[in-house]
CSV table of C-alpha atoms in Angstrom, one decimal:
chain,number,residue,atom,x,y,z
G,1,UNK,CA,-24.1,22.8,24.5
G,2,UNK,CA,-25.2,23.1,20.8
G,3,UNK,CA,-23.1,20.9,18.5
G,4,UNK,CA,-21.5,23.5,16.8
G,5,UNK,CA,-19.6,24.7,19.8
G,6,UNK,CA,-18.2,21.5,20.6
G,7,UNK,CA,-15.9,21.3,18.3
G,8,UNK,CA,-14.4,24.4,19.6
G,9,UNK,CA,-14.4,23.6,23.0
G,10,UNK,CA,-13.2,20.1,22.7
G,11,UNK,CA,-9.3,19.5,22.4
G,12,UNK,CA,-7.4,18.0,18.9
G,13,UNK,CA,-6.1,14.8,18.5
G,14,UNK,CA,-3.9,14.4,15.2
G,15,UNK,CA,-3.9,10.5,13.8
G,16,UNK,CA,-1.9,10.2,10.7
G,17,UNK,CA,-4.2,8.0,7.8
G,18,UNK,CA,-2.5,5.3,6.3
G,19,UNK,CA,-2.3,4.8,2.3
G,20,UNK,CA,-3.9,1.9,0.5
G,21,UNK,CA,-5.9,1.4,-3.1
G,22,UNK,CA,-9.0,1.2,-3.8
G,23,UNK,CA,-10.4,1.0,-7.4
G,24,UNK,CA,-6.8,2.1,-8.9
G,25,UNK,CA,-6.5,4.8,-6.8
G,26,UNK,CA,-5.0,6.0,-3.8
G,27,UNK,CA,-6.8,6.2,-0.5
G,28,UNK,CA,-6.0,7.5,3.0
G,29,UNK,CA,-7.6,5.9,6.1
G,30,UNK,CA,-7.6,5.6,9.6
G,31,UNK,CA,-9.2,2.7,11.6
G,32,UNK,CA,-12.5,3.4,13.7
G,33,UNK,CA,-11.7,1.7,17.0
G,34,UNK,CA,-9.7,4.8,17.1
G,35,UNK,CA,-11.6,7.6,15.8
G,36,UNK,CA,-14.4,5.8,18.1
G,37,UNK,CA,-12.7,5.5,21.5
G,38,UNK,CA,-11.5,9.2,21.1
G,39,UNK,CA,-14.6,10.5,20.6
G,40,UNK,CA,-16.2,8.7,23.2
G,41,UNK,CA,-13.6,9.6,25.9
G,42,UNK,CA,-14.0,13.4,24.8
G,43,UNK,CA,-11.6,14.6,22.1
G,44,UNK,CA,-11.9,15.5,18.3
G,45,UNK,CA,-9.6,13.3,16.0
G,46,UNK,CA,-8.3,15.4,13.0
G,47,UNK,CA,-6.7,13.7,10.2
G,48,UNK,CA,-3.6,14.3,9.1
G,49,UNK,CA,-3.9,13.3,5.2
G,50,UNK,CA,-0.8,11.0,4.1
G,51,UNK,CA,-0.1,13.4,0.9
G,52,UNK,CA,3.2,14.6,-0.6
G,53,UNK,CA,4.2,18.1,1.3
G,54,UNK,CA,2.4,17.5,4.2
G,55,UNK,CA,5.2,17.3,6.4
G,56,UNK,CA,5.9,20.6,6.0
G,57,UNK,CA,2.7,21.8,6.7
G,58,UNK,CA,2.1,20.6,10.4
G,59,UNK,CA,2.0,23.8,12.0
G,60,UNK,CA,-1.8,24.5,9.9
G,61,UNK,CA,-3.0,21.8,12.1
G,62,UNK,CA,-2.2,23.5,15.2
G,63,UNK,CA,-3.4,24.0,18.1
G,64,UNK,CA,-2.2,19.9,18.7
G,65,UNK,CA,-3.8,19.1,22.5
G,66,UNK,CA,-2.4,15.7,21.7
G,67,UNK,CA,-1.0,12.9,18.8
G,68,UNK,CA,-2.2,9.5,18.3
G,69,UNK,CA,0.1,7.1,16.1
G,70,UNK,CA,-1.3,3.6,15.0
G,71,UNK,CA,-0.6,1.2,12.1
G,72,UNK,CA,1.0,1.4,8.7
G,73,UNK,CA,3.9,-0.1,6.9
G,74,UNK,CA,7.8,-0.8,8.2
G,75,UNK,CA,9.7,2.0,8.9
G,76,UNK,CA,12.6,2.8,7.0
G,77,UNK,CA,15.2,1.1,8.4
G,78,UNK,CA,18.1,3.7,7.4
G,79,UNK,CA,16.5,6.2,10.0
G,80,UNK,CA,17.2,3.2,12.9
G,81,UNK,CA,19.3,0.9,11.5
G,82,UNK,CA,22.5,-0.5,13.3
G,83,UNK,CA,25.5,-2.3,12.8
G,84,UNK,CA,24.1,-5.7,14.5
G,85,UNK,CA,21.8,-6.4,12.1
G,86,UNK,CA,23.1,-8.9,10.4
G,87,UNK,CA,20.7,-10.0,7.6
G,88,UNK,CA,21.2,-11.5,4.3
G,89,UNK,CA,19.7,-10.0,1.0
G,90,UNK,CA,18.3,-13.5,0.5
G,91,UNK,CA,16.7,-12.9,4.0
G,92,UNK,CA,15.5,-9.5,3.5
G,93,UNK,CA,13.6,-10.5,0.2
G,94,UNK,CA,12.4,-13.3,1.8
G,95,UNK,CA,10.9,-10.9,4.2
G,96,UNK,CA,9.6,-9.2,1.8
G,97,UNK,CA,7.7,-11.6,0.0
G,98,UNK,CA,5.9,-13.0,3.2
G,99,UNK,CA,4.8,-9.5,4.7
G,100,UNK,CA,3.8,-7.8,1.3
G,101,UNK,CA,1.3,-5.3,2.6
G,102,UNK,CA,4.0,-4.3,5.4
G,103,UNK,CA,7.1,-3.8,4.1
G,104,UNK,CA,6.4,-1.1,1.2
G,105,UNK,CA,8.6,1.7,2.8
G,106,UNK,CA,5.9,4.9,3.1
G,107,UNK,CA,8.9,7.8,3.6
G,108,UNK,CA,6.5,10.3,3.5
G,109,UNK,CA,4.1,9.0,6.4
G,110,UNK,CA,7.7,8.0,8.5
G,111,UNK,CA,8.6,11.8,7.9
G,112,UNK,CA,5.4,13.1,9.1
G,113,UNK,CA,5.2,10.9,12.0
G,114,UNK,CA,8.8,11.5,13.4
G,115,UNK,CA,8.3,15.0,12.9
G,116,UNK,CA,4.8,14.7,15.0
G,117,UNK,CA,6.9,12.4,18.1
G,118,UNK,CA,9.8,14.9,18.0
G,119,UNK,CA,6.9,17.9,18.5
G,120,UNK,CA,5.2,15.8,21.5
G,121,UNK,CA,8.8,15.4,23.3
G,122,UNK,CA,9.5,19.0,22.6
G,123,UNK,CA,6.5,20.2,24.4
G,124,UNK,CA,5.4,17.4,26.2
G,125,UNK,CA,1.8,17.1,24.3
G,126,UNK,CA,0.2,14.1,25.0
G,127,UNK,CA,1.6,10.6,22.8
G,128,UNK,CA,0.1,7.3,22.6
G,129,UNK,CA,1.9,5.3,19.7
G,130,UNK,CA,-0.4,1.7,18.8
G,131,UNK,CA,1.8,-0.8,17.0
G,132,UNK,CA,3.7,1.0,14.7
G,133,UNK,CA,3.1,4.4,16.2
G,134,UNK,CA,5.0,2.9,19.6
G,135,UNK,CA,7.6,2.0,17.1
G,136,UNK,CA,8.0,5.3,15.7
G,137,UNK,CA,8.1,6.7,19.1
G,138,UNK,CA,10.9,5.0,20.1
G,139,UNK,CA,13.0,5.6,17.0
G,140,UNK,CA,12.1,9.2,17.4
G,141,UNK,CA,14.1,8.5,20.6
G,142,UNK,CA,17.2,6.8,19.1
G,143,UNK,CA,16.0,3.6,19.9
G,144,UNK,CA,16.2,0.3,17.1
G,145,UNK,CA,13.8,-2.1,15.7
G,146,UNK,CA,14.3,-5.8,14.9
G,147,UNK,CA,14.0,-5.8,11.1
G,148,UNK,CA,11.8,-8.9,11.2
G,149,UNK,CA,10.7,-10.4,14.7
G,150,UNK,CA,11.4,-14.2,13.3
G,151,UNK,CA,14.6,-13.6,11.7
G,152,UNK,CA,16.0,-11.9,13.8
G,153,UNK,CA,14.9,-13.0,17.2
G,154,UNK,CA,12.8,-15.9,17.0
G,155,UNK,CA,15.3,-17.9,15.6
G,156,UNK,CA,17.9,-17.7,18.2
G,157,UNK,CA,15.1,-18.8,20.9
G,158,UNK,CA,14.2,-22.9,21.9
G,159,UNK,CA,10.3,-23.6,20.8
G,160,UNK,CA,9.1,-23.3,24.0
G,161,UNK,CA,10.1,-19.0,23.8
G,162,UNK,CA,8.8,-18.8,20.2
G,163,UNK,CA,5.6,-16.1,19.9
G,164,UNK,CA,3.5,-15.9,17.0
G,165,UNK,CA,3.1,-12.0,16.7
G,166,UNK,CA,0.8,-11.9,13.5
G,167,UNK,CA,-1.7,-14.4,11.9
G,168,UNK,CA,-2.8,-13.9,8.4
G,169,UNK,CA,-5.5,-15.6,8.5
G,170,UNK,CA,-7.0,-14.5,12.2
G,171,UNK,CA,-6.2,-10.9,12.6
G,172,UNK,CA,-8.8,-10.2,15.3
G,173,UNK,CA,-9.1,-13.2,16.9
G,174,UNK,CA,-5.3,-14.3,17.3
G,175,UNK,CA,-4.2,-13.8,20.8
G,176,UNK,CA,-0.9,-14.5,22.5
G,177,UNK,CA,0.3,-14.1,26.3
G,178,UNK,CA,2.1,-10.6,27.4
G,179,UNK,CA,3.8,-10.2,31.4
G,180,UNK,CA,2.9,-7.5,32.8
G,181,UNK,CA,5.6,-5.7,34.7
G,182,UNK,CA,4.3,-4.4,38.4
G,183,UNK,CA,3.8,-0.8,39.1
G,184,UNK,CA,3.5,0.5,36.0
G,185,UNK,CA,0.2,2.2,34.3
G,186,UNK,CA,-0.4,-1.5,32.5
G,187,UNK,CA,-0.4,-3.1,35.7
G,188,UNK,CA,-3.0,-0.4,37.3
G,189,UNK,CA,-5.2,-0.9,34.0
G,190,UNK,CA,-5.4,-4.8,34.0
G,191,UNK,CA,-4.7,-5.6,37.2
G,192,UNK,CA,-8.9,-6.3,38.0
G,193,UNK,CA,-7.7,-9.3,35.3
G,194,UNK,CA,-4.7,-10.3,36.5
G,195,UNK,CA,-4.4,-13.4,38.5
G,196,UNK,CA,-3.2,-13.7,41.9
G,197,UNK,CA,0.3,-15.9,40.7
G,198,UNK,CA,0.3,-14.7,37.0
G,199,UNK,CA,1.2,-11.2,36.0
G,200,UNK,CA,-0.2,-12.4,32.7
G,201,UNK,CA,-2.8,-11.1,29.5
G,202,UNK,CA,-3.7,-12.5,26.2
G,203,UNK,CA,-3.0,-9.7,23.5
G,204,UNK,CA,-3.8,-9.0,20.0
G,205,UNK,CA,-1.1,-7.9,17.7
G,206,UNK,CA,-0.3,-7.6,14.0
G,207,UNK,CA,3.1,-7.1,13.6
G,208,UNK,CA,6.4,-8.6,12.2
G,209,UNK,CA,8.5,-6.1,13.7
G,210,UNK,CA,9.5,-4.7,17.0
G,211,UNK,CA,12.1,-2.8,19.6
G,212,UNK,CA,15.2,-4.0,19.7
G,213,UNK,CA,17.1,-1.4,22.0
G,214,UNK,CA,14.4,0.4,23.7
G,215,UNK,CA,15.4,3.9,24.0
G,216,UNK,CA,16.9,5.3,27.3
G,217,UNK,CA,13.8,7.6,28.2
G,218,UNK,CA,11.4,4.8,28.0
G,219,UNK,CA,10.6,1.8,30.9
G,220,UNK,CA,9.3,-1.4,29.9
G,221,UNK,CA,5.7,-2.1,30.8
G,222,UNK,CA,5.4,-5.3,29.4
G,223,UNK,CA,6.8,-8.6,27.7
G,224,UNK,CA,6.1,-11.5,25.7
G,225,UNK,CA,7.6,-14.7,26.4
G,226,UNK,CA,10.5,-14.4,23.6
G,227,UNK,CA,11.4,-11.1,25.2
G,228,UNK,CA,9.8,-8.8,23.3
G,229,UNK,CA,9.0,-5.5,24.6
G,230,UNK,CA,5.7,-5.0,24.3
G,231,UNK,CA,4.6,-1.6,25.5
G,232,UNK,CA,6.7,1.3,27.4
G,233,UNK,CA,6.3,4.7,28.5
G,234,UNK,CA,8.4,7.6,30.1
G,235,UNK,CA,7.7,7.7,33.7
G,236,UNK,CA,9.0,10.8,34.0
G,237,UNK,CA,6.4,12.5,31.5
G,238,UNK,CA,3.5,10.0,32.5
G,239,UNK,CA,0.6,11.9,34.5
G,240,UNK,CA,-2.6,12.3,32.9
G,241,UNK,CA,-4.2,14.6,35.4
G,242,UNK,CA,-1.4,17.0,34.7
G,243,UNK,CA,-1.6,16.8,31.0
G,244,UNK,CA,1.6,14.1,31.0
G,245,UNK,CA,1.2,11.1,28.9
G,246,UNK,CA,4.2,9.7,26.7
G,247,UNK,CA,3.2,5.6,26.0
G,248,UNK,CA,3.9,3.0,23.0
G,249,UNK,CA,2.3,-0.6,23.3
G,250,UNK,CA,3.3,-2.7,20.4
G,251,UNK,CA,-0.1,-4.8,20.7
G,252,UNK,CA,-4.1,-3.6,20.1
G,253,UNK,CA,-5.6,-3.4,23.0
G,254,UNK,CA,-8.4,-1.4,21.1
G,255,UNK,CA,-9.2,-4.5,18.7
G,256,UNK,CA,-9.2,-6.8,22.0
G,257,UNK,CA,-12.4,-8.1,21.8
G,258,UNK,CA,-14.9,-10.9,21.8
G,259,UNK,CA,-16.0,-12.5,18.4
G,260,UNK,CA,-18.7,-10.9,16.5
G,261,UNK,CA,-19.8,-8.4,19.7
G,262,UNK,CA,-17.7,-5.0,20.7
G,263,UNK,CA,-17.7,-6.4,24.7
G,264,UNK,CA,-14.0,-6.2,25.4
G,265,UNK,CA,-11.7,-9.0,26.5
G,266,UNK,CA,-10.7,-7.1,29.7
G,267,UNK,CA,-11.9,-4.0,31.5
G,268,UNK,CA,-8.2,-2.8,30.9
G,269,UNK,CA,-8.4,-3.1,27.1
G,270,UNK,CA,-10.2,1.0,27.0
G,271,UNK,CA,-8.0,2.4,29.6
G,272,UNK,CA,-4.8,3.9,27.5
G,273,UNK,CA,-7.3,5.6,25.3
G,274,UNK,CA,-9.4,6.7,28.2
G,275,UNK,CA,-6.1,8.0,30.3
G,276,UNK,CA,-4.7,9.6,26.9
G,277,UNK,CA,-7.3,11.3,26.2
G,278,UNK,CA,-8.1,12.6,30.0
G,279,UNK,CA,-4.2,13.8,29.5
G,280,UNK,CA,-5.1,15.5,26.6
G,281,UNK,CA,-8.3,17.7,28.0
G,282,UNK,CA,-5.9,18.3,30.6
G,283,UNK,CA,-3.0,19.6,28.6
G,284,UNK,CA,-5.4,21.9,26.8
G,285,UNK,CA,-6.5,23.6,30.0
G,286,UNK,CA,-3.1,24.1,30.7
G,287,UNK,CA,-2.3,25.6,27.2
G,288,UNK,CA,-6.0,28.0,28.2
G,289,UNK,CA,-4.7,29.4,31.0
G,290,UNK,CA,-1.2,29.6,30.5
G,291,UNK,CA,-2.5,32.3,27.3
G,292,UNK,CA,-2.0,35.6,28.5
G,293,UNK,CA,-5.5,37.9,28.7
G,294,UNK,CA,-5.1,41.6,27.4
G,295,UNK,CA,-5.0,43.8,30.7
G,296,UNK,CA,-8.1,46.2,31.1
G,297,UNK,CA,-7.4,49.7,32.3
G,298,UNK,CA,-9.2,51.6,33.9
G,299,UNK,CA,-10.7,55.1,32.7
G,300,UNK,CA,-7.7,57.1,34.0
G,301,UNK,CA,-5.1,54.8,32.5
G,302,UNK,CA,-6.9,54.5,29.2
G,303,UNK,CA,-6.7,58.3,29.0
G,304,UNK,CA,-3.6,58.2,29.6
G,305,UNK,CA,-2.8,55.6,27.1
G,306,UNK,CA,-4.3,57.5,24.3
G,307,UNK,CA,-2.6,60.8,24.7
G,308,UNK,CA,0.6,58.8,25.0
G,309,UNK,CA,-0.1,57.7,21.4
G,310,UNK,CA,-1.2,60.7,20.2
G,311,UNK,CA,2.0,61.8,21.0
G,312,UNK,CA,3.7,59.3,19.1
G,313,UNK,CA,1.3,60.1,16.5
G,314,UNK,CA,2.7,63.6,15.9
G,315,UNK,CA,6.1,63.0,16.4
G,316,UNK,CA,5.9,60.9,13.7
G,317,UNK,CA,4.2,63.3,11.5
G,318,UNK,CA,6.8,65.7,12.1
G,319,UNK,CA,9.7,63.0,11.8
G,320,UNK,CA,8.3,62.3,8.0
G,321,UNK,CA,7.3,65.5,7.0
G,322,UNK,CA,3.7,65.5,6.7
G,323,UNK,CA,2.8,67.9,9.4
G,324,UNK,CA,4.0,71.1,10.9
G,325,UNK,CA,3.3,71.6,14.4
G,326,UNK,CA,1.3,74.5,15.6
G,327,UNK,CA,3.4,76.3,18.6
G,328,UNK,CA,0.4,75.7,20.7
G,329,UNK,CA,0.7,72.1,20.2
G,330,UNK,CA,4.4,71.5,21.3
G,331,UNK,CA,2.9,70.6,24.5
G,332,UNK,CA,0.9,67.4,23.0
G,333,UNK,CA,4.7,65.7,22.9
G,334,UNK,CA,5.8,65.7,26.7
G,335,UNK,CA,3.8,62.9,26.9
G,336,UNK,CA,5.8,60.9,24.7
G,337,UNK,CA,8.9,62.4,25.7
G,338,UNK,CA,8.4,61.7,29.4
G,339,UNK,CA,7.4,57.6,28.1
G,340,UNK,CA,10.7,57.2,26.6
G,341,UNK,CA,12.8,58.7,29.4
G,342,UNK,CA,11.2,56.3,32.3
G,343,UNK,CA,11.4,53.2,29.5
G,344,UNK,CA,13.9,53.6,27.2
């Protein structure tokens, strides 16, 4: 198949860019690991730029066969904040200073991504959320977040239960343990890497926020030792073969690679992307088969159609006074009149 034909045939996965500053100008980007995995499993990533007004233009990105949302700044707390959050203004300021690159709220990105998440939920479009993308999914369904894991969760725990979820000096190589829940997609993906008496793997993460109250429709798939939910999914919307996939992962399977190589820590690291794209492909096929093809008329039916069309055309011309009908042509109106008697 020609390369020009592939872009037409392959399903489309929307990914929203993240804004940064380079040479005193805003630049939009998406991590290449995500793009590479999407392409390798048979879909086309379509980058939605994080620029003003794009949230009003999302229909222009149709058809949408899947949505992958990944890294970004903290979600605006006004979109999920609840009365149980008791952080003081001083503590919030301290969080901002500690996590400078993540605490600058990007309301445009919030709006774009929440609209896409809700669109996926309404249409059952496959959705994979990584890191911030999992938080967006939870908030879109009515869940809440910890404003800061260290201050909102960890400080109430004994030392042996505390978990480091972010290491600015060791981004790629940082790992912490998560416990996988049995009979979930994560269990099936990583089962060959799990020890007999444990359901644990070491994951890469880079976040200071996380799911606090999980939205009702979701089921947890993994927890870290401090009790934070590290993965969740909608079991009623999970069947990749049938085009169903709604999932959020707080950790980064795409970054779980051995140092200085592209070899993954576990064979299961790529399965989230592989199964997601499988669902995207199946969803695209369902859309294609649901589109009604025009009815092909046989020769006799096509002749009748033309007679009816001509009858209505003559009637319209008479009504508008643009022509007068010769008495010998009055029978030409009969076909239209008979049609109206049957179908009106």
